XYZ file of C-alpha atoms in Angstrom:
759
model
C 129.718 54.144 67.466
C 130.166 54.667 71.293
C 127.738 57.178 72.659
C 128.571 59.916 75.042
C 126.719 59.716 78.376
C 125.964 63.499 79.242
C 123.580 65.901 77.861
C 126.204 67.560 75.622
C 127.083 64.128 74.360
C 123.363 63.560 73.402
C 123.395 66.576 71.386
C 126.736 65.909 69.713
C 125.560 62.387 68.775
C 122.400 63.670 67.289
C 124.454 66.173 65.337
C 126.837 63.717 63.954
C 124.082 61.330 63.063
C 122.239 64.113 61.220
C 125.300 65.090 59.450
C 126.269 61.683 58.484
C 122.774 61.445 56.859
C 123.723 64.427 54.720
C 125.743 64.595 51.524
C 127.191 68.001 51.915
C 130.970 68.823 51.335
C 133.580 68.375 53.958
C 133.849 71.962 54.698
C 130.197 72.286 55.594
C 130.448 69.162 57.810
C 133.421 70.717 59.669
C 131.611 74.028 60.271
C 128.496 72.402 61.646
C 130.378 70.067 64.101
C 132.395 73.289 65.179
C 128.996 75.216 65.711
C 127.711 72.424 67.796
C 130.840 71.970 69.771
C 130.546 75.748 70.611
C 127.100 75.534 71.785
C 127.692 72.403 73.902
C 130.628 74.068 75.597
C 128.391 77.175 76.333
C 125.994 74.794 77.997
C 128.460 72.966 79.963
C 130.204 76.216 81.244
C 127.299 78.354 81.744
C 125.942 76.562 84.963
C 122.356 77.261 83.593
C 119.380 75.175 82.709
C 120.253 72.245 84.996
C 117.492 69.590 84.778
C 115.393 68.496 87.654
C 116.644 65.065 88.494
C 113.885 63.566 90.839
C 110.221 64.039 92.050
C 111.450 65.276 95.483
C 113.233 68.428 93.805
C 110.156 68.898 91.668
C 107.914 68.800 94.595
C 110.078 71.269 96.448
C 110.097 73.824 93.645
C 106.469 73.556 93.316
C 106.067 74.552 96.960
C 107.525 77.926 96.198
C 104.096 79.743 96.522
C 102.516 82.049 95.759
C 103.989 82.917 92.329
C 102.884 83.900 88.749
C 103.675 81.253 86.394
C 102.008 83.263 83.575
C 104.593 85.963 83.891
C 107.138 84.083 81.925
C 107.920 85.285 78.516
C 106.939 82.054 76.873
C 103.982 81.050 79.014
C 100.713 80.252 77.419
C 99.155 83.554 78.162
C 101.708 85.426 76.127
C 101.227 85.775 72.456
C 103.149 83.332 70.393
C 103.783 85.791 67.582
C 105.089 88.607 69.753
C 108.611 88.393 68.745
C 110.618 90.685 66.475
C 110.393 89.704 62.947
C 113.694 88.570 61.447
C 115.962 91.345 60.259
C 114.099 93.914 62.183
C 115.288 95.827 65.460
C 118.816 94.540 64.537
C 120.858 97.387 65.806
C 118.990 97.598 69.147
C 119.103 93.898 69.623
C 122.833 93.979 68.892
C 123.464 96.788 71.459
C 121.551 94.859 74.089
C 123.571 91.615 73.394
C 126.743 93.728 73.556
C 125.589 95.228 76.822
C 124.849 91.678 78.315
C 128.313 90.246 77.187
C 130.404 93.156 78.442
C 131.483 92.449 81.988
C 132.251 96.120 82.454
C 128.861 97.385 81.458
C 126.410 98.769 83.800
C 124.317 95.884 85.152
C 120.678 97.283 84.462
C 119.485 98.402 81.044
C 116.201 100.424 81.007
C 114.506 100.373 77.617
C 112.045 103.237 77.790
C 109.481 103.996 75.097
C 106.245 105.638 74.424
C 102.985 103.629 73.910
C 103.072 101.376 70.887
C 106.742 101.446 70.189
C 107.210 97.852 70.643
C 108.791 97.514 74.166
C 107.215 94.237 75.007
C 107.837 92.496 71.786
C 111.605 93.578 72.022
C 111.548 92.237 75.692
C 110.008 88.877 74.613
C 112.724 88.726 71.852
C 115.561 89.425 74.203
C 114.241 86.804 76.570
C 114.012 84.243 73.930
C 117.607 84.969 72.640
C 119.172 84.758 75.964
C 117.103 81.798 76.799
C 118.374 79.962 73.594
C 121.932 80.795 74.698
C 121.156 79.303 78.053
C 121.820 82.579 80.096
C 118.300 83.728 80.708
C 117.763 83.605 84.535
C 114.365 84.594 84.795
C 111.541 86.725 83.137
C 108.533 88.554 84.572
C 105.964 90.344 82.256
C 103.591 92.673 84.096
C 99.981 92.938 82.912
C 97.216 95.138 84.510
C 94.712 92.497 83.151
C 95.997 89.607 85.299
C 95.611 89.546 89.105
C 98.798 87.835 89.666
C 100.792 90.334 87.329
C 99.155 93.701 88.079
C 101.159 94.205 91.157
C 104.684 93.557 92.283
C 103.727 91.331 95.076
C 104.917 88.005 93.163
C 107.831 89.450 91.260
C 110.604 88.184 93.482
C 108.929 84.786 94.298
C 108.471 84.198 90.708
C 111.883 85.083 89.690
C 113.374 82.943 92.490
C 111.344 80.011 91.435
C 112.610 80.359 87.800
C 116.297 80.716 88.911
C 115.833 77.668 91.221
C 114.540 75.572 88.327
C 117.261 76.618 85.884
C 120.428 76.605 88.159
C 121.160 73.570 90.313
C 123.591 75.297 92.570
C 121.052 77.919 93.682
C 118.199 75.402 93.940
C 118.669 74.210 97.467
C 119.306 77.640 98.900
C 116.197 79.159 97.314
C 113.972 76.319 98.117
C 115.203 76.376 101.894
C 114.369 80.044 102.103
C 111.091 80.016 100.227
C 108.724 79.617 103.217
C 105.111 80.885 102.940
C 105.922 83.546 105.287
C 108.847 84.799 103.092
C 107.144 84.617 99.831
C 104.269 86.817 101.274
C 106.415 89.135 103.065
C 107.440 92.690 102.029
C 109.464 92.964 99.009
C 112.687 93.867 100.644
C 112.519 90.634 102.613
C 111.625 88.594 99.551
C 114.422 89.983 97.324
C 117.137 89.524 100.166
C 115.967 86.026 101.312
C 114.900 84.509 98.035
C 117.556 85.919 95.633
C 120.375 87.899 97.086
C 121.379 85.699 100.002
C 121.112 82.381 97.765
C 123.575 84.066 95.344
C 125.837 84.807 98.167
C 125.914 81.439 99.303
C 126.655 79.965 95.704
C 130.063 78.950 94.617
C 129.347 78.216 90.871
C 131.150 80.065 88.233
C 128.828 81.014 85.405
C 128.617 83.287 82.334
C 126.334 86.210 82.391
C 122.872 85.719 83.711
C 120.108 87.893 82.395
C 116.792 88.628 84.158
C 114.127 90.356 81.978
C 111.290 92.330 83.621
C 108.877 93.988 81.045
C 106.197 96.729 81.371
C 106.861 98.229 84.705
C 104.076 100.754 83.973
C 101.562 98.027 83.902
C 101.807 97.638 87.752
C 98.731 99.288 89.132
C 100.558 100.254 92.373
C 103.015 102.977 91.366
C 104.523 102.901 94.857
C 105.594 99.117 94.313
C 107.628 99.922 91.233
C 109.369 102.837 93.106
C 110.175 100.429 96.005
C 111.318 97.698 93.558
C 113.736 100.010 91.837
C 115.119 101.483 94.968
C 115.745 97.826 96.202
C 117.243 96.559 92.967
C 120.093 98.926 92.544
C 122.142 97.682 95.818
C 120.925 94.264 95.453
C 122.383 93.904 91.940
C 125.612 95.390 93.187
C 125.778 92.818 95.968
C 124.921 89.788 93.694
C 127.707 91.060 91.272
C 130.371 90.285 93.745
C 129.839 86.460 93.108
C 128.047 86.384 89.813
C 127.806 88.497 86.587
C 124.059 89.316 86.495
C 122.198 91.762 84.230
C 118.854 93.130 84.435
C 116.839 94.187 81.387
C 113.757 96.452 82.189
C 111.273 98.160 80.046
C 108.401 100.659 80.676
C 106.776 103.929 79.405
C 108.479 107.086 80.620
C 106.134 107.400 83.532
C 107.121 110.154 85.962
C 107.327 107.750 88.921
C 109.653 105.507 86.979
C 111.769 108.212 85.156
C 112.407 110.055 88.525
C 113.642 106.912 89.922
C 116.236 106.263 87.193
C 117.448 109.735 87.635
C 118.371 109.120 91.293
C 122.133 109.050 91.827
C 122.178 105.397 93.038
C 120.245 104.157 90.074
C 122.009 106.297 87.508
C 125.456 104.572 88.543
C 124.319 101.215 87.652
C 121.940 101.675 84.690
C 122.189 102.473 81.142
C 119.024 103.891 79.443
C 117.883 103.550 75.838
C 114.948 105.786 74.627
C 113.130 103.608 72.231
C 111.193 106.621 70.580
C 114.286 108.538 70.118
C 116.059 105.785 68.073
C 116.887 107.014 64.430
C 113.596 107.251 62.607
C 115.165 105.881 59.425
C 116.016 102.593 61.120
C 112.552 102.280 62.828
C 110.853 103.222 59.500
C 112.930 100.426 57.782
C 111.966 97.872 60.398
C 108.169 98.714 60.203
C 108.598 98.377 56.441
C 109.802 94.948 56.723
C 107.098 94.080 59.056
C 104.365 95.377 56.807
C 105.835 93.819 53.665
C 105.940 90.452 55.304
C 102.593 90.444 56.696
C 100.705 91.996 53.682
C 102.277 89.340 51.436
C 101.005 86.758 53.770
C 97.432 88.259 53.586
C 97.582 88.357 49.809
C 98.513 84.539 49.681
C 95.658 83.641 52.059
C 92.785 85.710 50.782
C 93.449 87.096 47.439
C 93.655 85.145 43.995
C 97.272 84.082 42.828
C 97.413 86.496 39.870
C 96.589 89.493 41.929
C 99.713 91.845 42.503
C 99.120 93.728 45.857
C 99.789 95.929 47.433
C 101.444 98.524 45.341
C 104.878 100.031 46.494
C 103.106 103.387 46.951
C 100.503 101.827 49.256
C 103.112 100.113 51.468
C 105.112 103.246 51.598
C 102.030 105.384 52.435
C 101.209 102.880 55.164
C 104.718 102.911 56.711
C 104.495 106.755 56.679
C 101.314 106.612 58.667
C 102.741 104.253 61.372
C 105.198 107.251 62.125
C 107.453 104.902 64.194
C 104.708 103.011 66.132
C 104.831 99.397 65.708
C 101.320 98.985 67.288
C 99.944 101.041 64.464
C 101.388 98.519 62.087
C 100.232 95.586 64.177
C 96.598 96.932 64.430
C 96.470 97.895 60.658
C 97.614 94.327 59.624
C 95.053 92.515 61.996
C 92.348 94.859 60.649
C 93.252 94.558 56.914
C 93.692 90.642 57.262
C 90.298 90.077 58.860
C 89.346 86.472 57.274
C 85.808 87.122 57.956
C 85.596 90.335 55.932
C 88.009 89.123 53.401
C 88.368 92.633 51.723
C 92.150 93.475 52.338
C 92.423 95.801 49.329
C 89.261 97.814 50.292
C 90.312 98.136 54.030
C 93.810 99.195 53.067
C 92.285 101.846 50.824
C 89.904 103.111 53.620
C 92.968 103.479 56.116
C 94.897 105.488 53.567
C 91.935 107.636 52.432
C 91.060 108.366 56.010
C 94.386 109.912 56.681
C 94.141 112.075 53.696
C 90.662 113.252 54.735
C 91.940 114.584 58.010
C 95.161 116.771 57.013
C 94.165 119.393 59.481
C 94.602 117.119 62.423
C 97.201 118.497 64.950
C 100.660 116.825 64.539
C 100.826 114.460 67.602
C 102.491 111.174 68.148
C 99.223 109.216 68.268
C 97.505 111.169 65.441
C 97.293 108.301 62.812
C 96.753 105.610 65.329
C 93.797 107.445 66.592
C 92.398 107.897 63.062
C 93.007 104.095 62.620
C 90.974 103.318 65.723
C 88.308 105.575 64.691
C 87.969 103.887 61.449
C 87.619 100.509 62.995
C 84.924 101.895 65.464
C 82.972 103.542 62.657
C 83.165 100.379 60.556
C 81.363 98.509 63.184
C 78.165 100.375 62.647
C 75.592 99.018 60.223
C 74.953 100.302 56.959
C 71.912 102.708 56.683
C 70.033 100.265 54.335
C 70.127 97.473 57.048
C 66.900 96.829 59.045
C 68.537 97.780 62.318
C 68.366 100.629 64.854
C 71.786 102.338 64.523
C 71.224 104.132 67.927
C 70.712 100.726 69.647
C 73.907 99.300 68.011
C 75.786 102.354 69.159
C 74.347 101.910 72.656
C 75.301 98.199 72.826
C 78.936 98.842 71.316
C 79.449 101.592 73.912
C 78.171 99.375 76.844
C 80.333 96.440 75.975
C 83.381 98.616 75.292
C 82.863 100.511 78.559
C 82.576 97.087 80.280
C 85.881 95.877 78.711
C 87.630 98.874 79.523
C 86.335 99.408 83.178
C 86.483 95.881 84.448
C 88.958 95.498 87.173
C 89.694 91.906 86.009
C 89.081 90.686 82.508
C 86.070 88.203 82.025
C 85.301 85.709 79.288
C 82.289 86.528 77.086
C 80.323 83.906 78.834
C 80.641 85.479 82.361
C 80.488 88.981 80.999
C 76.998 88.207 79.570
C 75.776 87.221 82.971
C 77.294 90.064 84.522
C 75.556 92.427 82.175
C 72.523 90.505 82.267
C 72.622 89.881 78.280
C 71.334 87.098 76.374
C 73.709 84.105 75.619
C 76.007 84.421 72.577
C 75.605 88.130 72.206
C 78.847 89.537 73.497
C 81.071 87.970 70.777
C 79.012 88.967 67.945
C 78.898 92.635 69.221
C 82.785 92.513 69.677
C 83.203 90.812 66.281
C 84.295 93.951 64.309
C 86.938 94.641 66.894
C 89.217 91.458 66.491
C 92.053 93.712 65.437
C 92.022 95.562 68.839
C 90.418 93.118 71.199
C 91.350 89.489 71.881
C 88.344 87.135 71.535
C 89.178 83.590 71.287
C 86.595 81.509 73.043
C 83.753 81.988 75.440
C 85.934 80.702 78.259
C 88.941 82.777 77.731
C 89.137 86.373 79.255
C 88.574 89.067 76.726
C 91.477 91.511 76.677
C 92.444 94.725 74.857
C 95.667 94.180 72.764
C 97.056 97.488 73.647
C 96.331 100.131 76.211
C 96.347 102.947 73.604
C 92.862 101.796 72.522
C 91.159 102.372 75.832
C 93.210 105.501 76.153
C 91.511 106.931 73.132
C 88.187 105.854 74.300
C 88.221 107.350 77.572
C 90.349 110.568 76.664
C 87.948 113.339 75.819
C 90.676 115.261 74.074
C 91.455 112.419 71.819
C 87.913 111.160 71.187
C 86.132 114.418 71.419
C 82.201 114.247 71.005
C 82.519 111.075 68.990
C 79.724 108.547 69.657
C 82.281 105.979 71.032
C 83.626 108.221 73.790
C 83.550 106.265 77.182
C 82.992 108.134 80.388
C 84.466 105.962 82.953
C 82.365 107.158 85.840
C 79.346 106.312 83.911
C 80.504 102.770 83.478
C 81.742 102.312 86.960
C 78.421 103.275 88.113
C 76.653 100.826 85.902
C 79.023 98.069 86.987
C 78.657 98.883 90.625
C 74.764 98.530 90.392
C 75.084 95.276 88.389
C 77.500 93.866 90.980
C 75.383 94.819 93.893
C 72.196 93.503 92.168
C 73.803 90.136 91.547
C 74.923 89.922 95.139
C 71.583 90.943 96.542
C 69.909 88.153 94.413
C 72.254 85.222 94.760
C 74.150 85.427 98.010
C 72.681 83.301 100.888
C 73.836 81.773 104.135
C 76.537 79.044 103.768
C 76.111 79.283 100.204
C 79.382 77.094 99.703
C 78.088 74.395 101.983
C 81.268 74.327 104.012
C 79.322 74.119 107.547
C 81.842 74.259 110.314
C 84.746 73.462 107.934
C 88.072 75.317 108.602
C 89.671 77.222 105.717
C 92.935 75.416 106.313
C 91.206 71.959 105.725
C 89.230 72.906 102.637
C 90.057 73.019 98.981
C 89.058 76.443 98.761
C 89.706 77.151 95.121
C 87.472 73.957 94.049
C 84.725 75.380 96.353
C 84.585 78.618 95.021
C 84.591 77.541 91.252
C 81.887 74.890 91.770
C 79.693 76.805 94.283
C 79.996 80.460 93.184
C 79.477 81.500 89.564
C 82.299 83.550 88.203
C 80.297 86.847 87.643
C 79.165 86.490 91.447
C 82.690 85.958 92.583
C 83.748 89.028 90.448
C 80.954 91.071 92.085
C 82.025 89.910 95.612
C 85.588 91.041 94.864
C 85.179 94.354 93.050
C 81.738 95.967 93.822
C 83.279 98.490 96.068
C 86.032 99.351 93.777
C 83.474 100.315 91.077
C 81.318 102.184 93.550
C 84.272 104.250 94.759
C 84.587 105.507 91.067
C 80.857 105.767 90.660
C 78.385 108.676 90.433
C 75.779 108.884 93.129
C 72.273 107.692 91.962
C 69.141 106.899 93.885
C 69.122 103.435 92.242
C 72.554 102.685 93.267
C 72.283 103.910 96.734
C 68.892 101.834 97.092
C 70.864 98.635 96.046
C 73.564 99.269 98.515
C 70.987 99.784 101.282
C 69.452 96.578 100.549
C 72.891 94.810 100.608
C 73.624 96.266 103.815
C 70.313 95.021 105.458
C 70.150 91.624 104.026
C 73.365 90.372 102.174
C 76.601 91.873 103.810
C 77.136 88.984 106.351
C 76.751 86.335 103.457
C 79.433 88.500 101.540
C 81.942 88.304 104.257
C 81.477 84.425 104.093
C 82.625 84.497 100.465
C 85.606 86.743 101.263
C 86.590 84.604 104.098
C 86.969 81.573 101.698
C 88.534 83.842 98.979
C 91.070 85.083 101.660
C 90.365 88.717 100.896
C 89.124 89.994 104.240
C 91.738 92.627 104.066
C 89.977 94.155 100.997
C 86.886 93.863 102.660
C 87.863 96.131 105.280
C 88.745 98.776 102.631
C 85.467 98.001 100.616
C 83.458 98.865 103.817
C 85.171 102.216 104.310
C 84.844 103.106 100.565
C 81.116 102.275 100.654
C 80.709 104.110 104.027
C 82.171 107.214 102.496
C 80.241 106.997 99.301
C 76.713 106.355 100.601
C 74.278 109.320 101.636
C 71.866 106.851 103.556
C 72.266 106.998 107.256
C 71.375 103.495 108.076
C 73.526 102.100 105.390
C 76.475 104.400 106.775
C 75.779 102.967 110.284
C 75.864 99.294 108.978
C 78.987 99.769 106.887
C 80.705 101.621 109.909
C 79.845 98.779 112.241
C 81.082 96.320 109.705
C 84.293 98.026 109.487
C 84.731 97.970 113.242
C 83.617 94.329 113.333
C 86.111 93.185 110.839
C 88.899 95.210 112.421
C 87.992 93.426 115.698
C 87.237 89.724 114.318
C 89.366 89.251 111.076
C 91.800 86.922 112.600
C 89.014 84.760 114.065
C 87.006 84.949 110.783
C 89.838 83.739 108.628
C 89.594 80.322 110.446
C 86.223 79.633 108.612
C 82.911 81.417 107.647
C 81.318 79.571 110.517
C 83.214 81.692 113.041
C 81.320 84.805 111.967
C 78.273 83.207 113.613
C 79.711 81.163 116.295
C 82.753 82.980 117.529
C 82.526 86.670 116.824
C 78.831 88.040 116.299
C 77.938 87.043 120.031
C 80.710 89.655 120.980
C 79.463 92.523 119.020
C 78.135 95.303 121.302
C 74.391 94.980 121.873
C 73.680 98.651 120.767
C 75.312 97.936 117.473
C 73.469 94.667 116.894
C 70.021 96.042 117.573
C 67.949 96.032 114.398
C 70.881 95.140 112.141
C 71.786 92.275 109.879
C 74.227 90.968 112.440
C 71.327 90.580 114.804
C 69.196 88.823 112.267
C 71.977 86.332 111.596
C 72.746 85.870 115.375
C 68.925 84.926 115.833
C 69.373 82.322 113.132
C 72.207 80.488 114.868
C 70.794 77.836 117.201
C 72.868 77.110 120.263
C 74.848 80.493 120.051
C 74.490 82.599 123.237
C 74.676 86.235 123.270
C 77.367 87.420 125.666
C 77.042 90.275 128.085
C 79.336 92.444 126.255
C 79.671 96.325 126.476
C 76.954 98.378 125.025
C 78.736 99.944 122.331
C 82.197 99.726 120.439
C 84.941 101.165 122.708
C 87.080 103.702 121.396
C 90.004 101.217 120.420
C 89.818 100.666 116.695
C 92.495 98.036 116.893
C 95.646 97.120 118.847
C 98.850 97.188 116.822
C 101.386 94.360 117.782
C 104.782 94.170 116.460
C 107.250 95.717 118.724
C 108.818 93.770 121.279
C 109.528 96.591 123.681
C 108.306 100.007 124.917
C 106.870 102.388 122.146
C 108.238 105.950 122.620
C 106.985 107.645 119.505
C 104.047 107.684 117.246
C 103.360 109.869 114.154
C 100.502 110.099 111.491
C 101.284 110.901 107.874
C 99.941 114.099 106.616
C 97.162 112.355 104.811
C 96.375 110.222 107.596
C 96.957 106.872 105.765
C 99.962 105.695 107.543
C 101.168 105.535 111.107
C 104.739 105.348 112.092
C 106.073 103.994 115.594
C 109.435 103.918 117.325
C 110.467 101.737 120.061
C 113.169 100.636 122.467
C 113.294 97.482 120.236
C 115.452 99.717 117.797
C 112.765 99.494 115.260
C 110.540 101.914 113.260
C 107.457 100.253 112.032
C 105.111 101.711 109.415
C 101.431 100.787 109.674
C 98.322 101.147 107.477
C 95.955 103.382 109.720
C 92.856 102.066 108.244
C 93.399 98.343 108.613
C 96.157 97.986 111.138
C 98.341 96.057 108.756
C 102.097 96.275 109.106
C 103.805 97.595 105.987
C 107.205 98.140 106.677
C 109.563 97.324 109.714
C 112.575 99.600 109.580
C 115.796 98.346 111.209
C 119.097 100.115 111.507
C 119.432 101.988 114.802
C 121.669 100.474 117.317
C 119.721 101.889 120.302
C 116.086 102.518 120.935
C 114.066 104.908 118.722
C 112.742 107.945 120.695
C 111.206 110.151 117.993
C 109.613 109.778 114.541
C 108.007 112.175 112.089
C 106.751 112.500 108.474
C 107.908 115.081 105.868
C 105.230 117.362 104.925
C 104.253 115.336 101.669
C 104.530 112.044 103.580
C 107.120 110.545 101.339
C 109.878 110.417 103.966
C 110.186 109.539 107.619
C 112.969 110.695 110.129
C 113.620 108.752 113.298
C 115.706 109.822 116.311
C 117.498 107.278 118.435
C 119.376 107.059 121.642
C 122.448 106.044 119.239
C 122.760 109.771 118.552
C 121.795 109.416 114.885
C 118.949 110.665 112.804
C 117.933 108.077 109.947
C 115.806 109.270 106.989
C 113.612 106.589 105.401
C 111.338 106.230 102.408
C 107.700 105.669 103.737
C 107.010 104.255 100.377
C 109.712 101.678 100.096
C 111.016 101.386 103.725
C 114.522 101.911 102.387
C 117.156 103.927 104.372
C 118.159 107.061 102.539
C 120.449 108.969 104.808
C 122.139 108.377 108.144
C 122.868 111.693 109.892
C 125.679 111.539 112.702
C 127.114 114.251 114.809
C 124.892 114.469 118.013
C 126.200 113.572 121.391
C 122.761 113.781 123.070
C 119.546 112.947 121.311
C 116.544 114.619 122.192
C 113.014 115.418 120.381
C 113.474 117.013 117.052
C 111.316 118.794 114.502
C 111.406 119.255 110.646
C 111.845 122.234 108.512
C 109.086 123.713 106.419
C 110.556 121.922 103.304
C 109.947 118.403 102.530
C 113.291 116.915 102.582
C 115.338 118.280 105.479
C 115.027 117.806 109.251
C 116.974 119.444 112.110
C 117.494 118.481 115.726
C 117.398 121.295 118.221
């Protein structure tokens, strides 16, 4: 038999050989060949999933950095079982497929639902289905537990990378555009240069291309999601001129997201499906199938073969308790099917009886889920006849749960034990009873909560009440801030990473940090100030901060230099200065803040430049009796310059305009600064760090006036082009252009927050 030479031919040959081995009737063979032919035609005509043909292409694609590979729907960090069970969510999934296939449907589909309604599971299923049909363009799943997925910084570079891997006609255009500067630029630049412009340059004809972005509410920076949504609506409309592209989004109905979907521009291009408003009988039936499937599996694995379990009444009661929340069903199944306890019948009875014991509970959406969580928590306590102190067990459980909930980045049990100063092999046994709500797979895998509804219960006083397991976030941030400072105070030392005079650009920084700085110390260096910001004031914590300021602050800057986080170091010093009550600590932190603003660009070259190139230029008065002076004296060959006695009044110089600056305005809260220039630009700056946030272009003449609205969300700019432009200070997007003047002078704004008038 002659073999076909393309990918489609390989699949056809395999199908024919497989069919030839079977003995089915002729009709079945014809039907199977027909199905294979349709699938092959879809692959050939779709223009998607073109393979990488050589190493040069692979290397060029891998150079698209930074990106978040773990954000894909099918990455190793995603749960392999997080897909809709067969024959569940049928109507909704059909609706989504029809939306994607209809060329006249709106290009954005927003699936909105309360916590626990199964949005992410649906999103993974949608992504998988479209991937199987060769029309998935890319996927990005937000997660507040992952550094590269908890903000929107890497959304567009990651999507561009996946598009380039899948579509050969886009590949060259994206690779050429994906310079390090573009991949780390503001979101508007990323979207335009990495995605919109490559699509405009493409000539391929394709079937519908779907991009899936899940859990917008998991992004910890609300302003970034607002900006992303503002940018996506016009971008999708532009791309649709050359390609049929659809965008599937999911989130909770958070105010900042819902309000953006209510804006006229977004309403015109989006369809909305409210997951918790779907007909209850359909959701109930789907949960019933899910529960029945998994209870049968549990019975097979744990119970003797002759046992018939559960009863129809028990299954119905469990489905009723779920009240439309798939997370309730998922947690229940995980709790009942605990292979260590191996008492599924008893655990199911406990869940059902607990709900009967609390009939007076208010009728709220999460009532039964809260009862389930409370039962899991109470079941973790020892029996009264055990020879242990129940109060000590409660304390340890609260401490570890408070840590899991309050950590700003998830840690594996091994590092968590070191951070908490616990003995080895104690975290996992303490969390053992919580396998149904917390993921604990190994001592090197980060510990994560399965669903945000669990920490919500623990920290919400109204939901947890006076229960023993209630967690006060402030208390745990205080404890973690103290632990972070303690570890830094005992572990940090000069040139801890043994890099000497090495330049960061020439070092394998990631390997150095992994081998020279233990994980819990690196966590402390990155996040101590964020915990301190949320902490209560205590003598012990302030004393630890004082020691850090006097003896360790310079060594901490070495680590942050190698970790490329000097920007966050500036904010950390400012947070700590505002928190402390100690005058000497406050002075050291203020000097450190000024020092970093002044020296950051030089320090970024390498830690040695702290001592050799920057400290000699610190004003003498600020060096005296400070940690900076002590370190300078330990630097042989470094000569103190004859610099000024004190810091001058200039915090930093903002460089970005190419012509004369005519206008400057602070936002009402002082956090932002807007400048207007003869170069026709308005630039928005972070007033604390001097970092450029947005560069606003659109005026055809110089900008002569700028001002913020009273709530700081909008900026108005006036120009010699006789127009007033209104911009979003959050996203940098142009909202309105007001024309009509013949001579433009200064202007002011009304008492409202959304209108300006020129005099």
